[in-house]
Amino acid sequence: MGIVNSHHGISCNIKSLLIEKLLAYRITGDSCKVVLDFMLFREITLLLKKEIILEWRQRYALNGILLYVVSAVFVCYLSFNLQRGLLNVVTWNALFWIIMLFVAFNAISKSFIQERYGRLIYYYTIASPQGIILAKILYNLLLMLLLSVACFVFYALVMGNQVQNGWLFGGNLLLGACGFSVTLTMISGIASKAHNSNTLMAILGFPVMVPMLLMIIKVSKNAIDGLPTNVSYDEVWVLLAINVMVGTVSYILFPFLWRS
Amino acid sequence: MLIEKEILSAVNKLFKRSWWKILAIILLVYTIVAGLLAPVPRLAILNETIRVLHFHVPMWFGMIILLTLSVVYSIKYLRNPGTQHDIYAIEFANIGVVFGILGILSGALWANYTWGSPWSSDPKQNGAAIALLIYFAYFILRNSLEDEQQRAKISAIYNIFAFAALVPLLFILPRLTDSLHPGNGGNPGFNAYDLDSNLRIVFYPAVIGWTLLGGWLASLRIRLQIIKNKLHEKLEENYLHASPYAAAQPGSQPLESSADTRK
Amino acid sequence: MLLLNLGLNPLKAQQIPENSPVTSSVEMADTFRQEGKIYVVVAVILLLFGGLVIYTVSIDRKVKRLEKELEIQE
């Protein structure tokens, strides 16, 4: 318990509650597969709840990343030195997704890198690796959804809203948030094992993100141009397939990373 | 686990056989002679440069085959950790990257005289460039991890993960985008030579020959690495026997500790 | 003679294949081939390739010798 107490982020009663619940599910869950799956589900919801509570307690991190979004958009606005709505569509689109990319890197890179050593050991003792990676991905998904909506609202406010097919753009934003969180959570885990992990995060992450980013930008361009949704079905399917594939690979590989 | 070991020793044996190396040399000599002399279809813009097909495109095929082998050995490493699997993974990646760089450079040179510029933002060009970026990142990741086992394990994880993300880029995206390259995508003008039997009888042996050459070079580096490991082992043994503790209490506690301090 | 048998005759190269989508109006290096200078190019490239192969084989042998010295089985 010494390690657990040494961390000041979560208060003691939440921790002991978590341990009790998880241990209870561990013990009862040994007997059959259904209970095990149920256990994983419980584990994920508990870990997710813990992440959200933690984030809410240290609101400075969340506020920080929101401020990052706002200042990044504003800096872009100032550097283009434009009246609103004058940016051409291609630039508007590319700029938006580049800002999103950097925001995602900054938001997600802290999911493993900034974890304290003590807290990692604490996780290690109470939760399964699958539970941890899925909870982290889900948490990052929620975070990215919040950030992408915030980013879009502010970006549209400053640069002018050029989107004509709102549903497609919204769906694409959702898929994008999903892709960012699935890919970068795993990359953040890998990078956290090495020194100078922040540089490494970018080096490892950028090339891996490219296929997804290309698809997202293409669909987003279609949405801005107001093309009917069925034109982009191919790209949306590919995007979904990439998400599922990367998610599955993360799920399979994370236990190896976790044990090392 | 036993089967894994058998496969590994079979591959190690194969590395010392010479028939496939001779096959590689014969195929490459055939590629050079037939590639320059055999009849080719007369196509506008390409003219004689169509012969580059036998030298540039196999680089791309070779890269994909060698990188796939690297990923296979990374998977093997995670299933059954052993230094040899890690050596195989890194060396296949190494030679795959060399093929990739040569492919990109030769492609840029060819493109400059046929498509008008060395870089035309073609999906296959971009795909090759991204593949290279991923493997450069893989090498940097390896260098930034100090512990040997940690390095082998984490780089294997990244290798598999990055390859999974690369698959759509290499095999699906070019089908969705217009490309200057023949085959899938647009550009019907160049599709004609894709099916030409005169080119095929040189092109397929060329792909096999170049890939075997890549395998040969990789096998040399793998064997050297194994030799290096063996040498380190021997040096360590010698050090232990030469240490002052060895004479007094052979094989006991001080021996272990002297080995530890050396590390 | 061998080259002729293999169908690698440069004179043949200038014939237009029947299924060719493009006509003979496309300019190829036909004169260059008729003069037989293409063989010089092939010979030079083969020479360079042969040199590199011999070098690689010698490395291979060296590695083999090292392996024997260190008694690496498999």
Short mmCIF file of C-alpha atoms in Angstrom, two decimals, chain A residues 48-251:
data_model
loop_
_atom_site.label_atom_id
_atom_site.label_comp_id
_atom_site.label_asym_id
_atom_site.label_seq_id
_atom_site.Cartn_x
_atom_site.Cartn_y
_atom_site.Cartn_z
CA LEU A 48 -12.56 4.66 -17.04
CA LYS A 49 -14.37 6.13 -14.09
CA LYS A 50 -11.05 6.47 -12.30
CA GLU A 51 -9.47 8.26 -15.26
CA ILE A 52 -12.35 10.69 -15.52
CA ILE A 53 -12.38 11.41 -11.80
CA LEU A 54 -8.63 11.95 -11.89
CA GLU A 55 -8.87 14.28 -14.85
CA TRP A 56 -11.67 16.19 -13.21
CA ARG A 57 -9.67 16.63 -10.02
CA GLN A 58 -6.63 17.95 -11.83
CA ARG A 59 -8.59 20.17 -14.14
CA TYR A 60 -5.48 22.12 -15.06
CA ALA A 61 -4.50 19.41 -17.54
CA LEU A 62 -7.84 19.51 -19.31
CA ASN A 63 -7.92 23.30 -19.24
CA GLY A 64 -4.37 23.33 -20.51
CA ILE A 65 -5.17 21.24 -23.56
CA LEU A 66 -8.29 23.31 -24.26
CA LEU A 67 -6.20 26.45 -24.08
CA TYR A 68 -3.73 24.75 -26.44
CA VAL A 69 -6.55 24.24 -28.96
CA VAL A 70 -7.67 27.85 -28.70
CA SER A 71 -4.19 29.33 -29.00
CA ALA A 72 -3.21 27.03 -31.87
CA VAL A 73 -6.28 28.06 -33.85
CA PHE A 74 -5.73 31.71 -33.02
CA VAL A 75 -2.09 31.63 -34.01
CA CYS A 76 -3.07 30.10 -37.35
CA TYR A 77 -5.71 32.77 -37.83
CA LEU A 78 -3.20 35.53 -37.12
CA SER A 79 -0.48 34.03 -39.31
CA PHE A 80 -2.80 33.82 -42.31
CA ASN A 81 -3.71 37.44 -41.65
CA LEU A 82 -7.12 36.99 -43.21
CA GLN A 83 -10.62 38.25 -42.88
CA ARG A 84 -12.94 35.39 -42.00
CA GLY A 85 -14.07 33.00 -44.67
CA LEU A 86 -11.40 33.88 -47.17
CA LEU A 87 -9.29 30.77 -46.77
CA ASN A 88 -9.66 28.40 -49.70
CA VAL A 89 -11.27 25.06 -49.01
CA VAL A 90 -8.18 22.88 -49.32
CA THR A 91 -6.16 25.04 -46.94
CA TRP A 92 -9.06 25.31 -44.50
CA ASN A 93 -9.38 21.52 -44.42
CA ALA A 94 -5.68 20.72 -44.18
CA LEU A 95 -5.08 23.33 -41.49
CA PHE A 96 -7.95 22.04 -39.39
CA TRP A 97 -6.68 18.47 -39.44
CA ILE A 98 -3.09 19.46 -38.79
CA ILE A 99 -4.22 21.37 -35.72
CA MET A 100 -6.25 18.32 -34.69
CA LEU A 101 -3.23 16.09 -35.19
CA PHE A 102 -1.05 18.18 -32.91
CA VAL A 103 -3.80 18.51 -30.33
CA ALA A 104 -4.24 14.73 -30.36
CA PHE A 105 -0.52 14.16 -29.89
CA ASN A 106 -0.42 16.51 -26.94
CA ALA A 107 -3.57 15.20 -25.35
CA ILE A 108 -2.85 11.49 -25.75
CA SER A 109 0.90 11.46 -25.20
CA LYS A 110 0.36 11.99 -21.49
CA SER A 111 -1.75 8.85 -21.11
CA PHE A 112 1.28 6.68 -20.35
CA ILE A 113 4.22 9.03 -20.39
CA GLN A 114 3.00 11.20 -17.56
CA GLU A 115 1.84 8.32 -15.40
CA ARG A 116 3.91 8.12 -12.29
CA TYR A 117 5.87 4.96 -11.72
CA GLY A 118 3.97 4.19 -8.55
CA ARG A 119 0.66 4.42 -10.27
CA LEU A 120 1.83 2.06 -13.01
CA ILE A 121 2.73 -0.59 -10.46
CA TYR A 122 -0.61 0.00 -8.82
CA TYR A 123 -2.40 -0.67 -12.10
CA TYR A 124 -0.22 -3.67 -12.67
CA THR A 125 -1.32 -5.30 -9.47
CA ILE A 126 -5.04 -4.79 -9.82
CA ALA A 127 -6.05 -4.81 -13.47
CA SER A 128 -5.56 -6.93 -16.58
CA PRO A 129 -3.61 -5.37 -19.47
CA GLN A 130 -6.59 -5.73 -21.81
CA GLY A 131 -8.71 -3.81 -19.36
CA ILE A 132 -6.13 -1.08 -19.10
CA ILE A 133 -5.61 -0.54 -22.82
CA LEU A 134 -9.34 -0.58 -23.57
CA ALA A 135 -10.06 1.81 -20.74
CA LYS A 136 -7.29 4.13 -21.88
CA ILE A 137 -8.52 4.04 -25.48
CA LEU A 138 -12.08 4.76 -24.41
CA TYR A 139 -10.97 7.57 -22.14
CA ASN A 140 -8.84 9.10 -24.89
CA LEU A 141 -11.77 8.74 -27.27
CA LEU A 142 -13.97 10.77 -24.93
CA LEU A 143 -11.21 13.33 -24.52
CA MET A 144 -10.65 13.56 -28.28
CA LEU A 145 -14.39 13.93 -28.91
CA LEU A 146 -14.52 16.84 -26.49
CA LEU A 147 -11.41 18.40 -27.99
CA SER A 148 -12.46 17.95 -31.61
CA VAL A 149 -15.85 19.53 -30.98
CA ALA A 150 -14.18 22.40 -29.12
CA CYS A 151 -11.58 22.76 -31.85
CA PHE A 152 -14.20 22.77 -34.62
CA VAL A 153 -16.44 25.29 -32.89
CA PHE A 154 -13.61 27.71 -32.28
CA TYR A 155 -12.04 27.12 -35.68
CA ALA A 156 -15.37 27.75 -37.43
CA LEU A 157 -15.87 30.84 -35.33
CA VAL A 158 -12.53 32.35 -36.30
CA MET A 159 -11.91 31.01 -39.80
CA GLY A 160 -15.51 30.84 -40.95
CA ASN A 161 -17.56 27.66 -41.32
CA GLN A 162 -17.28 26.26 -44.83
CA VAL A 163 -18.82 22.84 -44.16
CA GLN A 164 -21.84 22.06 -46.32
CA ASN A 165 -22.54 18.44 -45.41
CA GLY A 166 -22.67 18.71 -41.64
CA TRP A 167 -23.64 15.09 -40.91
CA LEU A 168 -20.77 13.65 -42.90
CA PHE A 169 -18.33 16.09 -41.34
CA GLY A 170 -19.60 15.23 -37.86
CA GLY A 171 -19.36 11.50 -38.52
CA ASN A 172 -15.90 11.95 -39.91
CA LEU A 173 -14.91 13.94 -36.84
CA LEU A 174 -16.13 11.02 -34.71
CA LEU A 175 -14.19 8.47 -36.78
CA GLY A 176 -11.14 10.73 -36.68
CA ALA A 177 -11.29 11.02 -32.89
CA CYS A 178 -11.65 7.25 -32.74
CA GLY A 179 -8.64 6.70 -35.01
CA PHE A 180 -6.45 9.19 -33.17
CA SER A 181 -7.20 7.65 -29.79
CA VAL A 182 -6.81 4.02 -30.92
CA THR A 183 -3.49 4.60 -32.68
CA LEU A 184 -1.87 7.10 -30.37
CA THR A 185 -2.74 5.35 -27.11
CA MET A 186 -0.65 2.35 -28.18
CA ILE A 187 2.14 4.58 -29.51
CA SER A 188 2.16 6.46 -26.23
CA GLY A 189 2.55 3.16 -24.43
CA ILE A 190 5.48 2.18 -26.62
CA ALA A 191 7.15 5.59 -26.35
CA SER A 192 6.80 5.63 -22.57
CA LYS A 193 9.20 2.68 -22.35
CA ALA A 194 12.11 4.65 -23.81
CA HIS A 195 14.01 7.77 -22.89
CA ASN A 196 13.17 11.11 -24.51
CA SER A 197 9.68 9.75 -25.00
CA ASN A 198 8.16 13.03 -26.18
CA THR A 199 10.29 13.23 -29.32
CA LEU A 200 9.88 9.51 -29.83
CA MET A 201 6.12 9.83 -29.60
CA ALA A 202 6.12 12.16 -32.62
CA ILE A 203 8.60 10.09 -34.62
CA LEU A 204 6.75 6.84 -34.01
CA GLY A 205 3.30 8.34 -34.34
CA PHE A 206 3.39 10.52 -37.45
CA PRO A 207 4.09 7.86 -40.07
CA VAL A 208 1.64 5.45 -38.47
CA MET A 209 -1.07 8.14 -38.51
CA VAL A 210 -0.63 8.97 -42.19
CA PRO A 211 -2.97 6.39 -43.82
CA MET A 212 -5.77 7.33 -41.46
CA LEU A 213 -5.13 11.03 -41.84
CA LEU A 214 -5.25 10.79 -45.65
CA MET A 215 -8.66 9.10 -45.50
CA ILE A 216 -9.98 11.57 -42.92
CA ILE A 217 -8.85 14.58 -44.95
CA LYS A 218 -10.42 13.15 -48.10
CA VAL A 219 -13.79 12.50 -46.46
CA SER A 220 -13.64 15.88 -44.77
CA LYS A 221 -13.00 17.57 -48.11
CA ASN A 222 -16.06 15.82 -49.56
CA ALA A 223 -18.12 17.00 -46.59
CA ILE A 224 -16.95 20.58 -46.99
CA ASP A 225 -17.76 20.53 -50.69
CA GLY A 226 -21.25 19.33 -49.82
CA LEU A 227 -21.06 16.11 -51.84
CA PRO A 228 -23.77 13.59 -50.94
CA THR A 229 -22.74 11.16 -48.22
CA ASN A 230 -22.76 8.05 -50.42
CA VAL A 231 -19.83 9.39 -52.47
CA SER A 232 -17.56 8.89 -49.47
CA TYR A 233 -18.72 5.41 -48.46
CA ASP A 234 -15.53 3.75 -49.75
CA GLU A 235 -13.31 5.99 -47.67
CA VAL A 236 -15.52 5.68 -44.60
CA TRP A 237 -15.37 1.89 -44.81
CA VAL A 238 -11.59 1.95 -45.16
CA LEU A 239 -11.39 4.30 -42.19
CA LEU A 240 -13.58 1.99 -40.12
CA ALA A 241 -11.52 -1.02 -41.19
CA ILE A 242 -8.26 0.71 -40.22
CA ASN A 243 -9.75 1.63 -36.84
CA VAL A 244 -10.88 -1.92 -36.16
CA MET A 245 -7.59 -3.40 -37.32
CA VAL A 246 -5.37 -1.05 -35.32
CA GLY A 247 -7.65 -1.54 -32.31
CA THR A 248 -7.37 -5.31 -32.56
CA VAL A 249 -3.60 -5.21 -32.95
CA SER A 250 -3.33 -2.91 -29.91
CA TYR A 251 -5.52 -5.28 -27.92
#
